[in-house]
Amino acid sequence: MTTTSTSPAVRARRGFHTRRWLLTLLTYLITAVFLFPLAWMILAAFKTEAQAFATPPVVLFTPTLDNFHRAWGAYLPALTNSLVAALGSTLLAFVLGLPAAFALAVYPTRRAQGVLTWMLSTKFMPAVGVIVPLFLLFRNLHLLDTLPGLILMYTTMNLPLVVWMMHSYLTEIPAAIYEAAKVDGASVGQEFFRIALPLSMPGISATALLALIFAWNEVFFALNLTSSAAAPLSVFIGQFKTSQGLFWAQLSAAATLTVLPVLVFGWIAQRQLIRGLSFGAVK
Amino acid sequence: MRRVNRDQLTALAVLAPSLVLLAIFVYGFIARTAYTSLTDWGRDPSQALAANPVIRYIGFANYKDLFTGFLDARFRQDLVSALFFTVFFLAGCLLIGLLLALMLDRNPRGEGFFRTVFLFPMSLSFIVTGTIWAWMLQPSGGVNRLSPLVGLPAGQFEWLTSRTSIWQFDWNRLPLVTALVVAAVLVWVAVTAYREGARTRGHVAVACAALLALWALTGGVTVKLLPYPEPHGFNLAFVGIILAAVWQMAGYTMALYLAGLRGIPEELREAARVDGASERQVYTRVIFPLLAPITLSAMIILGHISLKIFDLVFAMAGPDNTQTDVPALLMYITAFRGNQFAKGAAIGVVLLVMVAAVIVPYLASTFRREART
């Protein structure tokens, strides 16, 4: 028997398929919208200045590396500063924060949660609330526009994050392991170096990536505490824009070089990024 | 017993450096800022940068200036701008984030890829995204040139420099408006309290609301902060900045919602369907209420980011574009360009109080929840 009318179930499924197809199309459209700004910038980095300014935009062009060559000279010192500040502050934050997180995780006193929340609260405080005395202190200590000054500030900025994140990783290590080590006569130091450190390596690398990204992207302290000698990439991009506002292709090249490491790191550390930004809102 | 004590000592010893560092660099400096904001440092330009400046305590004069002084209208506009910015930024992020999450939840094919794409703007620095968007939103290029592609005339909107301001209100009405808004919130608190059976809380809230309303109707109508009307509103130049900010943070909201959606067991939806709920009702009656705590968390986290916002505006419009000024930017200009350290500190404190009003209740409730578990 041939039916011209399809059964409700089939119709429902067909409707479902159309809807699903539409949904997929929509997803791709939104993806394009999300990628467009970055793609445009990366494209502009390979254009000549004239092409970058052309309206309507030039889509087909012979890529050139000139912008990268030209931006490179000024970019390199800023890159070095950014690298030193980000790596130095992350390392320092771990040296200070990891033992602290260990102490809070392994010897939980009743106050541990309070200490953690208090540390976390410092992360929310706006930088404008501390910048005036900070600037004056740095001026008096001759730390303005120096890398040690910047590292010190970024360490303070990342420390609560490191303690908070590492505490949650360290509490995941079963207490029985420490108990066993204690029975075998392990000292606190041995517990830390032989058990906690190796077992929390994945957590350490994830947290380190996060701290690196935050230090790499920081602008406010960098802008106020450095000017030229210790200026990291964020300041460099900001100054590039104000001083040479019309060299869009060159600026795009510099900006592309700036976001490249973050794109890679950010892709690896997606989940940590969400977690780090949310502070316990999602686990 | 000795072991425990030594352990505690060790714990204290390794905790101390972190605690001391944070205590000094955050709360110590906040206290110092608060003190500086009560002085006249920078009022006399000759003293501002002196090696040993003469600094006098002048009480709340800086704050009085900021809120009622003739020269500080810019600060008041910045406060209004920050609030409008926060409202639209939050609405945009929550709405788009929720839509993206629902989309990925309904059609999980390729979810990993799409999630990465929606999230990637979050890992970029505001200074870079600001640079890209500033370029895209140029009056003579970029987004304004998209409409000819589909046959429409080119856009004319001056994204970052528009001087149009809408929804203006007189600054003198601020105490009145604040009182009425707070009263409305209190009424809402009272209604929920009565519904939950907490009569005392309800009575107190109603009493406070009534007091506020009474004051608003008697004193509030006539109170004047300034001797002249001073209109402030939503500067349309912010639209572009809001766009960029939503583009950057919508993916984060999506991730929060997606985690929430995944946390809702399928049985719950099935149960609702079995009980005869339509697909729409499954969402409005079951899923959205369960996502409410996530919405609150997202609002608080995004809200404190948007109140503090500095880098995005700095990169997109620069520090001198008064149309797109925000408090953090004004603080930077006042303290470090104008050398008015005390007034800059006062702006910092106002911003701090605003952020704390958002964050402290949230942290306190998180703390209580964590302590209970």
XYZ file of C-alpha atoms in Angstrom:
656
model
C 0.000 0.000 0.000
C 1.362 3.380 -0.995
C 0.533 6.220 1.278
C 0.784 9.813 0.252
C 0.611 10.980 3.813
C 3.600 10.073 5.932
C 3.133 8.824 9.436
C 3.504 11.366 12.253
C 6.641 9.645 13.465
C 8.347 9.952 10.097
C 7.259 13.558 9.766
C 8.567 14.315 13.212
C 11.874 12.730 12.342
C 12.072 14.650 9.095
C 11.322 17.868 10.963
C 13.985 16.931 13.418
C 16.449 16.434 10.588
C 15.665 19.819 9.036
C 15.977 21.455 12.411
C 19.239 19.731 13.030
C 20.518 20.790 9.620
C 19.525 24.388 10.327
C 21.200 24.198 13.697
C 24.421 22.987 12.101
C 24.278 25.789 9.549
C 23.721 28.320 12.321
C 26.638 26.891 14.271
C 28.933 27.341 11.287
C 27.672 30.878 10.731
C 28.372 31.843 14.313
C 31.766 30.173 14.072
C 32.548 32.389 11.096
C 31.503 35.478 13.046
C 33.717 34.433 15.947
C 36.736 33.776 13.779
C 36.311 36.774 11.506
C 38.089 39.467 13.577
C 41.149 37.332 14.198
C 41.254 36.068 10.620
C 41.032 39.609 9.359
C 43.937 40.677 11.530
C 46.117 37.751 10.454
C 45.284 38.427 6.798
C 46.145 42.097 7.221
C 49.509 41.111 8.635
C 50.422 39.668 5.245
C 49.125 42.620 3.209
C 50.835 45.842 2.219
C 49.667 48.954 4.039
C 47.755 50.102 0.963
C 45.991 46.762 0.642
C 45.140 46.744 4.322
C 43.405 50.108 3.948
C 41.637 49.337 0.687
C 37.847 49.488 0.593
C 36.261 47.187 -0.344
C 38.715 44.905 1.433
C 41.249 43.059 -0.706
C 40.708 39.335 -0.408
C 43.118 38.024 -3.032
C 46.658 39.311 -2.699
C 50.254 38.152 -2.771
C 51.254 37.658 0.849
C 54.257 39.610 2.016
C 56.450 39.156 5.075
C 57.579 42.794 5.052
C 55.392 43.703 8.026
C 56.932 41.017 10.157
C 60.414 42.150 9.168
C 59.624 45.751 10.003
C 57.825 45.002 13.267
C 60.451 42.519 14.409
C 63.089 45.033 15.522
C 60.822 46.758 18.006
C 58.964 43.563 18.815
C 61.939 41.546 20.005
C 62.778 43.507 23.195
C 59.109 43.554 24.161
C 58.883 39.825 23.534
C 61.908 39.214 25.741
C 60.386 41.339 28.494
C 57.070 39.523 28.239
C 58.748 36.138 28.346
C 60.958 37.003 31.317
C 58.080 38.618 33.229
C 55.637 35.782 32.533
C 58.082 32.924 33.194
C 59.748 34.618 36.156
C 56.495 35.494 37.870
C 55.001 32.065 37.251
C 58.067 30.370 38.689
C 58.093 32.645 41.712
C 54.365 32.205 42.270
C 54.910 28.440 42.319
C 57.897 28.619 44.653
C 55.762 30.569 47.104
C 52.350 29.129 46.368
C 52.948 25.414 45.939
C 54.241 24.782 49.475
C 51.435 26.973 50.784
C 48.844 24.980 48.869
C 50.468 21.769 50.106
C 50.306 22.944 53.708
C 46.645 23.867 53.328
C 45.793 20.598 51.616
C 47.702 18.150 53.777
C 47.389 19.757 57.186
C 43.909 21.115 56.948
C 43.163 23.230 59.938
C 39.724 24.598 60.503
C 40.920 27.860 59.083
C 42.166 26.447 55.766
C 38.998 27.358 53.899
C 39.037 30.825 55.377
C 42.659 31.359 54.356
C 41.873 30.192 50.809
C 38.853 32.452 50.483
C 40.828 35.365 51.847
C 43.604 34.763 49.323
C 41.052 34.504 46.572
C 39.444 37.772 47.571
C 42.682 39.552 46.705
C 42.336 38.392 43.120
C 39.064 40.238 42.699
C 40.305 43.572 43.947
C 40.604 46.127 41.175
C 44.145 47.136 40.295
C 43.167 50.805 40.480
C 42.730 50.322 44.225
C 46.434 49.657 44.769
C 48.198 51.425 41.949
C 48.924 54.786 43.572
C 50.881 53.497 46.610
C 52.410 50.801 44.424
C 53.682 53.361 41.962
C 55.193 55.432 44.754
C 56.812 52.427 46.405
C 58.298 51.350 43.102
C 59.538 54.873 42.484
C 61.240 54.986 45.847
C 62.786 51.546 45.399
C 63.811 52.344 41.813
C 61.730 49.452 40.564
C 59.835 51.475 37.964
C 60.402 50.247 34.424
C 62.419 47.250 35.600
C 61.716 43.572 35.073
C 62.116 42.614 38.757
C 59.380 45.120 39.584
C 57.065 43.688 36.981
C 57.814 40.122 38.072
C 57.067 41.033 41.676
C 53.694 42.478 40.684
C 52.718 39.559 38.472
C 53.732 37.141 41.199
C 51.332 38.851 43.581
C 48.676 38.743 40.889
C 49.092 35.032 40.163
C 49.830 33.797 43.685
C 46.191 33.409 44.833
C 45.414 31.600 41.609
C 48.302 29.166 42.042
C 47.418 28.447 45.673
C 43.719 28.022 44.893
C 44.191 25.770 41.865
C 47.018 23.700 43.332
C 45.082 23.240 46.563
C 42.234 21.649 44.621
C 44.656 19.361 42.771
C 46.557 18.415 45.906
C 43.432 17.515 47.866
C 42.658 14.966 45.168
C 45.685 12.914 46.266
C 44.324 10.267 48.668
C 45.350 10.808 52.267
C 46.219 7.096 52.510
C 49.319 7.678 50.377
C 50.668 10.221 52.849
C 49.746 7.950 55.748
C 51.726 5.106 54.198
C 54.714 7.374 53.660
C 54.508 8.584 57.233
C 54.514 5.013 58.484
C 57.660 4.459 56.430
C 59.190 7.410 58.244
C 58.996 10.059 55.533
C 59.562 13.648 56.597
C 57.305 16.502 55.524
C 59.865 17.505 52.916
C 59.964 14.013 51.516
C 56.175 13.907 51.378
C 56.208 17.108 49.398
C 59.008 16.291 46.964
C 58.461 12.545 46.608
C 54.663 12.334 46.655
C 52.841 15.620 46.175
C 55.079 17.039 43.474
C 55.171 14.051 41.093
C 51.503 13.203 41.592
C 50.280 16.719 40.896
C 52.374 17.295 37.773
C 49.348 17.540 35.440
C 47.822 20.108 37.780
C 51.085 22.018 37.953
C 51.444 22.257 34.188
C 47.817 23.315 33.737
C 48.078 25.952 36.451
C 51.405 27.164 35.088
C 49.892 27.639 31.637
C 47.099 29.644 33.169
C 49.491 31.837 35.155
C 51.589 32.376 32.025
C 48.550 33.467 30.010
C 47.392 35.873 32.705
C 50.850 37.419 33.033
C 51.248 37.582 29.262
C 47.923 39.388 28.828
C 48.211 41.787 31.752
C 48.023 45.455 30.760
C 47.214 47.763 33.649
C 50.283 47.206 35.839
C 52.539 47.007 32.807
C 51.240 50.309 31.509
C 51.667 52.104 34.816
C 54.884 50.552 36.031
C 56.915 50.322 32.832
C 57.562 52.720 30.001
C 60.281 51.522 27.660
C 63.122 49.426 29.070
C 60.884 46.804 30.666
C 57.766 47.304 28.544
C 56.165 43.952 27.730
C 54.186 43.118 24.590
C 50.878 44.462 25.896
C 52.403 47.912 26.369
C 54.223 47.636 23.065
C 50.964 46.978 21.202
C 49.242 49.801 23.057
C 52.026 52.270 22.278
C 52.349 51.075 18.710
C 48.747 52.000 18.215
C 48.965 55.481 19.624
C 52.297 56.396 18.086
C 51.949 54.792 14.676
C 48.191 54.457 14.442
C 48.097 54.311 10.683
C 50.411 51.375 10.052
C 47.674 48.810 10.365
C 49.450 46.019 8.482
C 52.526 46.342 10.653
C 50.468 46.521 13.808
C 48.614 43.405 12.684
C 51.902 41.601 12.241
C 53.017 42.580 15.739
C 49.646 41.661 17.215
C 49.655 38.327 15.392
C 53.046 37.515 16.877
C 51.701 38.526 20.274
C 48.626 36.317 20.242
C 50.237 33.278 18.666
C 51.644 31.758 21.871
C 48.432 32.537 23.732
C 46.318 30.874 21.058
C 48.334 27.690 21.443
C 48.447 27.821 25.249
C 44.828 28.839 25.458
C 43.817 25.921 23.299
C 45.687 23.483 25.539
C 44.489 25.031 28.770
C 40.845 25.752 27.854
C 39.316 24.066 30.865
C 41.801 25.570 33.289
C 41.115 28.976 31.826
C 37.426 28.649 32.610
C 38.195 27.284 36.016
C 40.764 29.962 36.760
C 38.384 32.716 35.795
C 35.494 31.295 37.770
C 37.190 30.563 41.111
C 35.147 27.628 42.226
C 32.007 28.625 40.385
C 32.566 25.577 38.202
C 34.711 22.628 39.103
C 51.401 15.409 69.804
C 54.756 17.021 69.142
C 54.541 15.917 65.535
C 51.261 17.770 65.118
C 52.699 20.953 66.548
C 55.751 20.783 64.360
C 53.575 20.127 61.351
C 51.489 23.137 62.160
C 54.609 25.223 62.539
C 55.885 24.032 59.179
C 52.536 24.774 57.605
C 52.552 28.257 59.070
C 56.135 28.826 57.927
C 55.407 27.971 54.294
C 52.126 29.877 54.317
C 53.565 33.008 55.849
C 55.417 34.425 52.804
C 52.321 34.190 50.592
C 50.051 35.624 53.237
C 52.398 38.477 54.049
C 52.953 39.320 50.382
C 49.239 39.416 49.635
C 48.405 41.228 52.849
C 50.863 44.010 52.085
C 50.465 44.285 48.344
C 46.707 44.048 48.246
C 45.065 45.013 51.514
C 47.946 47.120 52.792
C 47.980 49.139 49.610
C 44.214 49.394 49.537
C 44.358 50.886 53.020
C 47.085 53.233 51.861
C 44.997 54.236 48.840
C 42.025 54.882 51.096
C 44.179 57.109 53.272
C 45.655 58.945 50.278
C 42.145 59.625 49.022
C 41.494 61.619 52.177
C 44.426 63.985 51.601
C 45.033 66.969 49.346
C 47.938 65.396 47.486
C 48.011 66.854 44.007
C 45.557 69.688 44.603
C 48.552 71.982 44.594
C 50.433 71.104 41.396
C 53.729 72.391 42.777
C 53.555 69.875 45.612
C 52.342 66.934 43.524
C 55.708 65.720 42.347
C 57.899 67.240 45.041
C 60.376 64.915 46.703
C 58.816 65.513 50.102
C 55.374 66.826 49.292
C 53.359 68.626 51.954
C 50.283 66.455 52.299
C 47.357 67.493 54.423
C 44.396 65.508 55.593
C 41.239 67.031 54.136
C 38.611 64.416 54.940
C 36.105 63.523 52.284
C 36.619 66.613 50.160
C 37.849 64.596 47.176
C 34.749 62.417 47.242
C 32.538 65.465 47.604
C 34.206 66.935 44.531
C 33.795 63.767 42.540
C 30.094 63.516 43.191
C 29.091 67.152 43.328
C 32.024 69.213 42.052
C 31.694 71.364 38.953
C 34.953 70.086 37.399
C 34.307 66.404 37.896
C 31.297 65.898 35.651
C 33.422 63.451 33.690
C 33.650 61.103 36.654
C 29.872 61.088 37.055
C 29.392 60.323 33.380
C 31.959 57.514 33.783
C 29.987 55.988 36.631
C 26.811 56.068 34.559
C 28.714 54.646 31.583
C 30.163 51.834 33.683
C 26.680 50.869 34.846
C 25.193 50.923 31.342
C 28.200 49.038 30.012
C 27.829 46.402 32.720
C 24.116 45.926 32.028
C 24.529 45.468 28.276
C 27.707 43.441 28.544
C 26.036 41.081 31.015
C 22.866 40.794 28.981
C 24.836 40.119 25.784
C 27.146 37.547 27.333
C 24.387 35.687 29.157
C 22.026 35.611 26.206
C 24.571 34.637 23.564
C 26.366 32.290 25.946
C 23.119 30.497 26.749
C 22.152 30.255 23.076
C 25.555 28.847 22.121
C 25.407 26.353 24.970
C 21.905 25.200 23.998
C 23.035 24.926 20.390
C 25.985 22.725 21.260
C 23.912 20.749 23.717
C 21.257 19.960 21.106
C 23.725 19.137 18.359
C 26.864 17.734 19.905
C 28.521 16.757 16.623
C 31.877 18.523 16.423
C 31.297 20.020 19.852
C 34.981 20.039 20.730
C 35.839 22.136 17.701
C 33.018 24.644 18.162
C 33.669 24.981 21.859
C 37.283 25.799 21.126
C 36.277 28.397 18.545
C 33.792 30.109 20.847
C 36.280 30.066 23.704
C 39.406 31.244 21.941
C 38.699 35.005 22.213
C 38.769 34.605 25.976
C 42.446 33.678 26.031
C 43.469 36.767 24.061
C 44.399 39.938 25.859
C 41.924 42.791 25.794
C 44.615 44.988 24.304
C 44.873 42.835 21.166
C 41.145 42.280 20.726
C 40.649 45.978 21.338
C 43.119 46.765 18.571
C 41.389 44.451 16.109
C 37.932 45.754 16.925
C 38.997 49.381 16.819
C 40.130 48.743 13.286
C 36.965 46.897 12.335
C 34.785 49.657 13.734
C 36.472 52.562 11.989
C 33.843 54.942 10.615
C 35.054 54.655 7.013
C 35.910 50.978 6.920
C 35.308 47.633 8.446
C 31.863 46.827 9.728
C 30.364 49.933 8.122
C 31.497 48.552 4.758
C 29.745 45.231 5.222
C 26.291 46.471 4.258
C 27.204 47.335 0.614
C 28.069 43.661 0.172
C 24.369 42.865 0.463
C 23.265 45.917 -1.511
C 22.523 48.316 1.350
C 24.082 51.747 1.704
C 27.316 51.819 3.710
C 26.864 52.281 7.432
C 27.452 55.758 8.774
C 27.577 55.020 12.472
C 30.576 56.445 14.292
C 31.160 53.431 16.461
C 33.678 54.808 18.907
C 33.273 58.555 18.557
C 29.528 59.071 18.356
C 28.464 61.999 20.501
C 24.910 60.807 20.829
C 23.763 60.028 24.323
C 20.433 58.388 25.034
C 18.348 57.687 28.144
C 19.619 60.815 29.794
C 18.701 61.699 33.314
C 19.586 64.573 35.593
C 22.369 63.768 38.052
C 20.377 65.643 40.716
C 17.819 62.863 40.540
C 20.420 60.275 41.555
C 19.538 60.087 45.279
C 15.872 59.811 44.378
C 16.432 57.133 41.756
C 18.797 55.197 44.023
C 16.299 55.305 46.873
C 13.491 54.072 44.652
C 15.583 51.286 43.140
C 16.764 50.113 46.556
C 13.177 50.284 47.815
C 12.028 48.165 44.870
C 14.724 45.583 45.615
C 13.690 45.551 49.262
C 10.064 44.958 48.286
C 11.207 42.028 46.180
C 13.232 40.704 49.136
C 10.156 41.050 51.326
C 7.952 39.185 48.869
C 10.383 36.251 48.647
C 10.802 36.296 52.417
C 7.033 36.075 53.002
C 6.775 33.319 50.444
C 9.460 31.357 52.269
C 7.704 32.033 55.569
C 10.483 34.185 57.005
C 8.153 36.761 58.530
C 10.725 38.759 60.490
C 12.922 39.255 57.450
C 9.873 40.280 55.459
C 8.739 42.804 58.061
C 12.201 44.376 58.261
C 12.471 44.626 54.481
C 9.014 46.184 54.181
C 9.816 48.677 56.923
C 13.079 49.705 55.241
C 11.387 49.991 51.861
C 8.644 52.136 53.354
C 11.181 54.389 55.065
C 13.106 54.844 51.826
C 9.968 55.529 49.844
C 8.836 58.024 52.468
C 12.173 59.814 52.300
C 12.101 59.757 48.498
C 8.661 61.363 48.433
C 9.412 64.004 51.050
C 13.106 64.889 50.976
C 14.332 63.032 47.909
C 12.364 65.049 45.404
C 13.885 68.322 46.471
C 17.459 67.258 47.233
C 19.996 68.849 44.889
C 23.553 67.616 44.413
C 24.370 70.390 41.987
C 23.000 73.888 41.593
C 22.199 73.178 37.929
C 20.842 70.199 35.981
C 23.544 67.858 34.673
C 22.354 65.275 32.166
C 24.080 61.906 31.956
C 23.076 58.999 29.776
C 24.204 56.070 27.739
C 26.822 57.120 25.178
C 26.233 55.278 21.928
C 30.003 55.253 21.366
C 30.008 52.364 23.839
C 28.054 50.097 21.514
C 31.201 49.030 19.678
C 33.076 48.372 22.907
C 30.181 46.297 24.203
C 30.223 44.303 20.963
C 33.922 43.553 21.337
C 33.568 42.669 25.010
C 30.647 40.329 24.349
C 32.576 38.700 21.508
C 35.407 38.057 23.917
C 33.476 36.762 26.912
C 30.373 35.078 25.430
C 32.338 31.856 24.950
C 33.195 31.801 28.624
C 29.529 32.120 29.567
C 28.768 29.367 27.079
C 31.283 27.087 28.786
C 29.678 27.749 32.172
C 26.195 27.029 30.827
C 27.352 23.976 28.908
C 28.871 22.527 32.063
C 25.583 23.238 33.793
C 23.513 21.618 31.048
C 25.705 18.539 31.134
C 25.193 18.352 34.868
C 21.420 17.971 34.467
C 20.681 14.252 34.357
C 18.822 13.046 31.284
C 16.302 11.272 33.548
C 15.059 14.639 34.742
C 14.192 15.729 31.205
C 12.704 12.326 30.462
C 10.585 12.490 33.593
C 9.273 15.896 32.570
C 8.441 14.595 29.087
C 6.688 11.570 30.516
C 4.619 13.905 32.663
C 3.449 15.539 29.470
C 5.668 18.607 29.339
C 6.225 20.032 25.876
C 9.791 20.515 24.665
C 9.501 24.225 25.465
C 8.211 23.478 28.954
C 11.105 21.115 29.588
C 13.344 24.129 29.099
C 11.329 26.823 30.856
C 10.181 24.679 33.781
C 13.051 22.251 34.330
C 16.287 23.316 32.696
C 16.356 27.107 33.052
C 15.524 27.065 36.784
C 18.361 24.593 37.285
C 20.725 26.950 35.458
C 19.845 29.908 37.696
C 22.841 29.479 40.051
C 25.159 29.462 37.032
C 23.578 32.661 35.786
C 24.246 34.256 39.158
C 27.901 33.167 39.199
C 28.402 34.370 35.638
C 26.774 37.710 36.454
C 29.082 38.253 39.395
C 32.263 37.250 37.598
C 31.453 39.179 34.434
C 30.052 42.075 36.452
C 33.253 42.604 38.361
C 35.263 42.353 35.140
C 33.125 44.981 33.477
C 33.245 47.379 36.418
C 37.033 47.152 36.416
C 37.329 47.338 32.648
C 40.325 49.317 31.479
C 42.432 47.627 28.807
C 39.699 47.064 26.240
C 38.604 50.692 26.316
C 42.210 51.854 26.388
C 43.016 49.832 23.271
C 39.829 50.609 21.372
C 39.306 54.281 21.989
C 42.440 55.462 23.758
C 42.542 57.325 27.058
C 41.446 60.681 25.657
C 38.118 59.790 24.112
C 35.710 61.271 26.652
C 32.746 59.583 24.979
C 34.005 56.146 25.976
C 35.547 56.930 29.325
C 35.255 54.509 32.260
C 36.252 55.046 35.926
C 39.440 52.950 35.747
C 40.628 54.943 32.756
C 39.823 58.246 34.431
C 41.736 57.100 37.497
C 44.756 56.420 35.295
C 44.527 59.850 33.685
C 43.872 61.709 36.925
C 46.665 60.094 38.903
C 49.364 59.524 36.321
C 48.776 62.238 33.750
C 47.341 64.936 35.975
C 49.414 63.983 39.039
C 46.296 64.386 41.161
C 47.174 61.398 43.287
C 44.571 61.964 45.996
C 41.689 62.370 43.597
C 42.872 59.371 41.574
C 42.988 57.356 44.778
C 39.434 58.465 45.563
C 38.247 57.213 42.169
C 40.048 53.946 42.888
C 38.265 53.633 46.214
C 34.846 54.292 44.667
C 35.529 51.576 42.100
C 36.780 49.275 44.834
C 33.610 49.723 46.847
C 31.506 48.956 43.772
C 33.457 45.787 43.000
C 33.433 44.717 46.644
C 29.655 45.164 46.780
C 29.434 42.586 44.001
C 32.159 40.206 45.120
C 32.104 40.067 48.909
C 28.608 38.535 49.287
C 29.531 36.028 46.597
C 32.784 35.021 48.296
C 31.063 34.835 51.663
C 28.415 32.482 50.322
C 31.025 30.362 48.517
C 32.974 30.190 51.733
C 29.946 29.062 53.694
C 29.105 26.440 51.088
C 32.674 25.109 50.991
C 32.956 25.083 54.757
C 29.770 23.046 55.029
C 30.956 20.335 52.667
